[in-house]
Short mmCIF file of C-alpha atoms in Angstrom, two decimals:
data_model
loop_
_atom_site.label_atom_id
_atom_site.label_comp_id
_atom_site.label_asym_id
_atom_site.label_seq_id
_atom_site.Cartn_x
_atom_site.Cartn_y
_atom_site.Cartn_z
CA ARG T 89 6.96 94.90 -0.06
CA LYS T 90 7.32 91.80 -2.15
CA GLU T 91 9.01 92.24 -5.52
CA VAL T 92 6.30 90.60 -7.24
CA GLU T 93 2.70 90.51 -5.84
CA GLN T 94 -0.13 88.57 -7.31
CA ASP T 95 -3.75 88.11 -5.74
CA PRO T 96 -3.53 84.71 -4.20
CA GLY T 97 -7.09 83.95 -4.85
CA PRO T 98 -8.55 81.25 -5.13
CA PHE T 99 -10.48 81.99 -8.03
CA ASN T 100 -13.07 79.64 -8.81
CA VAL T 101 -14.89 79.65 -11.93
CA PRO T 102 -17.26 77.55 -13.83
CA GLU T 103 -16.23 76.26 -17.15
CA GLY T 104 -16.61 78.51 -20.16
CA ALA T 105 -16.04 81.46 -18.05
CA THR T 106 -13.39 84.27 -18.67
CA VAL T 107 -11.09 85.11 -15.90
CA ALA T 108 -8.16 87.62 -15.42
CA PHE T 109 -5.32 87.57 -13.26
CA ASN T 110 -3.23 90.54 -12.14
CA CYS T 111 0.60 90.85 -10.98
CA THR T 112 2.45 94.16 -10.00
CA TYR T 113 6.45 94.29 -9.82
CA SER T 114 8.52 96.55 -7.74
CA ASN T 115 11.91 96.60 -9.96
CA SER T 116 11.84 99.15 -12.96
CA ALA T 117 14.58 97.86 -14.07
CA SER T 118 13.04 94.40 -15.00
CA GLN T 119 13.48 93.35 -18.67
CA SER T 120 11.52 89.87 -19.09
CA PHE T 121 8.21 88.99 -18.13
CA PHE T 122 6.56 85.68 -18.02
CA TRP T 123 3.35 83.53 -16.89
CA TYR T 124 3.93 80.19 -15.45
CA ARG T 125 1.55 77.60 -14.48
CA GLN T 126 2.23 75.16 -11.78
CA ASP T 127 0.13 72.00 -11.14
CA CYS T 128 -0.02 70.52 -7.41
CA ARG T 129 3.17 69.17 -6.61
CA LYS T 130 4.74 69.80 -10.05
CA GLU T 131 7.60 71.88 -11.24
CA PRO T 132 6.43 75.44 -12.89
CA LYS T 133 5.93 75.11 -16.58
CA LEU T 134 6.22 78.09 -18.96
CA LEU T 135 2.89 79.33 -20.13
CA MET T 136 3.77 82.51 -22.31
CA SER T 137 5.84 85.36 -22.10
CA VAL T 138 4.65 88.65 -22.05
CA TYR T 139 5.49 91.68 -24.47
CA SER T 140 5.06 95.28 -24.29
CA SER T 141 2.71 94.91 -27.49
CA GLY T 142 0.81 92.32 -25.52
CA ASN T 143 0.56 88.73 -26.84
CA GLU T 144 -2.13 86.00 -27.34
CA ASP T 145 -1.57 82.42 -27.52
CA GLY T 146 -5.11 80.49 -28.32
CA ARG T 147 -7.36 80.97 -25.12
CA PHE T 148 -4.64 83.20 -23.50
CA THR T 149 -3.75 86.88 -23.78
CA ALA T 150 -0.97 88.48 -21.77
CA GLN T 151 -0.30 92.03 -21.36
CA LEU T 152 2.13 94.30 -19.80
CA ASN T 153 2.30 97.88 -18.73
CA ARG T 154 5.79 98.96 -18.02
CA ALA T 155 4.65 102.50 -16.67
CA SER T 156 2.51 101.18 -14.19
CA GLN T 157 4.67 97.81 -13.68
CA TYR T 158 1.76 95.66 -14.11
CA ILE T 159 1.16 92.42 -15.91
CA SER T 160 -1.88 90.61 -16.61
CA LEU T 161 -3.16 87.45 -17.96
CA LEU T 162 -6.57 86.49 -19.40
CA ILE T 163 -8.09 83.08 -20.01
CA ARG T 164 -11.25 82.94 -22.27
CA ASP T 165 -13.49 79.84 -22.21
CA SER T 166 -11.93 78.28 -19.08
CA LYS T 167 -11.61 74.54 -19.37
CA LEU T 168 -11.08 72.20 -16.47
CA SER T 169 -7.63 71.65 -17.30
CA ASP T 170 -6.92 75.15 -17.03
CA SER T 171 -7.08 74.55 -12.96
CA ALA T 172 -3.69 74.91 -11.51
CA THR T 173 -1.51 77.86 -9.65
CA TYR T 174 -0.65 80.74 -12.17
CA LEU T 175 2.87 82.41 -11.32
CA CYS T 176 3.79 85.80 -12.55
CA VAL T 177 7.58 85.86 -12.98
CA VAL T 178 9.54 88.82 -13.51
CA ASN T 179 13.08 88.76 -14.86
CA SER T 180 15.74 91.44 -13.78
CA LEU T 181 19.54 90.68 -14.91
CA SER T 182 20.16 87.12 -14.15
CA ASP T 183 17.61 86.07 -11.80
CA MET T 184 13.80 85.34 -11.84
CA ARG T 185 11.69 86.76 -9.23
CA PHE T 186 8.41 84.74 -8.47
CA GLY T 187 4.93 85.85 -7.42
CA ALA T 188 3.32 83.67 -4.83
CA GLY T 189 0.92 82.67 -7.49
CA THR T 190 -2.76 82.80 -7.94
CA ARG T 191 -4.77 79.55 -7.54
CA LEU T 192 -7.46 78.84 -10.10
CA THR T 193 -10.12 76.30 -9.92
CA VAL T 194 -12.42 75.76 -13.19
CA LYS T 195 -15.55 73.71 -12.13
CA PRO T 196 -18.05 71.89 -14.27
CA GLU Q 1072 14.43 66.45 -26.60
CA ALA Q 1073 14.85 65.52 -23.02
CA GLY Q 1074 14.02 68.01 -20.48
CA VAL Q 1075 15.49 69.13 -17.09
CA THR Q 1076 16.43 66.22 -14.96
CA GLN Q 1077 16.81 66.28 -11.34
CA PHE Q 1078 17.97 63.73 -8.81
CA PRO Q 1079 16.93 62.50 -6.30
CA SER Q 1080 13.09 63.16 -6.28
CA HIS Q 1081 12.98 62.97 -2.53
CA SER Q 1082 15.33 63.03 0.04
CA VAL Q 1083 14.87 62.52 3.94
CA ILE Q 1084 17.74 63.38 5.80
CA GLU Q 1085 18.43 64.07 9.63
CA LYS Q 1086 19.69 67.44 10.69
CA GLY Q 1087 23.29 67.72 10.58
CA GLN Q 1088 23.91 65.51 7.86
CA THR Q 1089 24.83 66.30 4.25
CA VAL Q 1090 22.83 65.86 1.06
CA THR Q 1091 24.08 66.56 -2.66
CA LEU Q 1092 21.19 67.37 -5.47
CA ARG Q 1093 22.06 66.92 -8.90
CA CYS Q 1094 20.47 68.79 -12.02
CA ASP Q 1095 20.88 67.85 -15.75
CA PRO Q 1096 20.18 70.57 -17.88
CA ILE Q 1097 18.64 70.59 -21.30
CA SER Q 1098 21.60 69.91 -23.71
CA GLY Q 1099 23.19 72.96 -24.89
CA HIS Q 1100 21.79 75.27 -22.24
CA ASP Q 1101 24.46 77.10 -20.95
CA ASN Q 1102 22.52 78.84 -18.24
CA LEU Q 1103 21.48 76.80 -15.15
CA TYR Q 1104 19.46 78.13 -11.97
CA TRP Q 1105 18.76 76.49 -8.89
CA TYR Q 1106 15.73 77.74 -6.77
CA ARG Q 1107 13.96 76.72 -3.56
CA ARG Q 1108 10.62 76.81 -2.43
CA VAL Q 1109 10.06 76.54 1.31
CA MET Q 1110 6.44 75.61 2.59
CA GLY Q 1111 3.91 78.30 2.24
CA LYS Q 1112 6.60 80.57 0.58
CA GLU Q 1113 7.31 81.87 -3.23
CA ILE Q 1114 10.00 80.24 -5.32
CA LYS Q 1115 12.90 82.01 -4.71
CA PHE Q 1116 16.15 82.21 -6.64
CA LEU Q 1117 19.39 80.89 -5.32
CA LEU Q 1118 22.15 81.13 -8.14
CA HIS Q 1119 22.92 81.05 -11.63
CA PHE Q 1120 25.40 79.57 -13.74
CA VAL Q 1121 26.54 80.27 -17.17
CA LYS Q 1122 28.57 77.49 -18.28
CA GLU Q 1123 30.85 76.50 -15.44
CA SER Q 1124 30.80 80.06 -13.72
CA LYS Q 1125 28.70 81.64 -10.86
CA GLN Q 1126 27.06 84.30 -12.65
CA ASP Q 1127 25.06 85.54 -9.57
CA GLU Q 1128 24.85 83.79 -6.26
CA SER Q 1129 23.26 86.40 -4.17
CA GLY Q 1130 20.30 84.22 -3.44
CA MET Q 1131 22.38 81.48 -1.49
CA PRO Q 1132 21.26 81.63 2.07
CA ASN Q 1133 24.60 80.65 3.80
CA ASN Q 1134 27.66 79.27 3.35
CA ARG Q 1135 26.15 75.75 4.21
CA PHE Q 1136 25.13 75.79 0.75
CA LEU Q 1137 27.70 74.83 -1.98
CA ALA Q 1138 26.99 74.51 -5.84
CA GLU Q 1139 28.90 73.61 -8.49
CA ARG Q 1140 28.97 72.88 -12.24
CA THR Q 1141 32.24 71.37 -13.16
CA GLY Q 1142 32.75 71.10 -16.96
CA GLY Q 1143 29.53 73.30 -17.41
CA THR Q 1144 27.20 70.37 -18.05
CA TYR Q 1145 25.26 69.04 -14.70
CA SER Q 1146 25.24 70.88 -11.41
CA THR Q 1147 25.21 69.77 -7.79
CA LEU Q 1148 23.80 71.56 -4.77
CA LYS Q 1149 25.23 70.37 -1.53
CA VAL Q 1150 23.78 71.24 1.77
CA GLN Q 1151 26.31 70.55 4.68
CA PRO Q 1152 25.20 70.41 7.40
CA ALA Q 1153 21.60 70.50 6.84
CA GLU Q 1154 19.29 72.35 9.14
CA LEU Q 1155 15.62 71.92 9.62
CA GLU Q 1156 14.53 75.23 7.83
CA ASP Q 1157 16.33 73.74 4.66
CA SER Q 1158 13.37 71.75 4.25
CA GLY Q 1159 11.85 72.56 0.77
CA VAL Q 1160 11.48 71.88 -2.84
CA TYR Q 1161 14.75 72.59 -4.72
CA PHE Q 1162 14.01 73.34 -8.47
CA CYS Q 1163 16.77 73.70 -11.07
CA ALA Q 1164 16.07 75.33 -14.41
CA SER Q 1165 18.13 75.97 -17.62
CA SER Q 1166 17.83 78.30 -20.34
CA HIS Q 1167 19.30 79.19 -23.70
CA ASP Q 1168 19.23 82.86 -23.60
CA ARG Q 1169 18.56 83.82 -20.14
CA HIS Q 1170 15.04 84.27 -20.84
CA GLU Q 1171 12.58 81.58 -21.00
CA GLN Q 1172 13.55 79.12 -18.29
CA TYR Q 1173 12.75 75.42 -18.29
CA PHE Q 1174 12.17 73.76 -14.85
CA GLY Q 1175 12.94 70.40 -13.50
CA PRO Q 1176 10.67 68.36 -11.52
CA GLY Q 1177 12.31 69.52 -8.48
CA THR Q 1178 13.77 67.65 -5.45
CA ARG Q 1179 11.81 67.44 -2.10
CA LEU Q 1180 14.23 67.52 0.79
CA THR Q 1181 12.85 66.79 4.22
CA VAL Q 1182 15.27 67.60 7.03
CA THR Q 1183 14.48 65.95 10.34
#
């Protein structure tokens, strides 16, 4: 079983749609959680950290459920520029574990 | 503020040759990480420096890989001798507080 699992997609949605990504992790000792986005042939860029209380940044909302070892990312009012691969990242002690990513394509 | 930089952006070498990758972290970031993404796989952790000390090198695949961070500033990752399976994109990241990491653009290594 992979340490961090994501639905690889692809998710193809129209502009303005709401889309949700899920991620599960296996290490219950994990301490920090993040969503990164990665554009084709580019480096991962931090989108947002994920806190137990849930957090929101504009159109993006992240949730963490430690009991279920589950993380989610909700994107509202999708824009064409949201098209990318979204990486779920879990930090345990000194290293980060990456999911394989979920590919999102937003279409006009 | 300058971001994480990596050099070279691309490297094509033959099997058995040596390649050295360089990473310059964000100024003031004590934590420096190396990752690798081979084709079709997820990004995998290689090792973590805190200043000049190796905090965790559990992800280094074998003894053909040597990472250094003399002086606690930039870091190098040497592959010697390179094998075909070493091909991939090598990312470096840095962080201030071991939480949010900022990635460099990566070095795309091709071993032929």
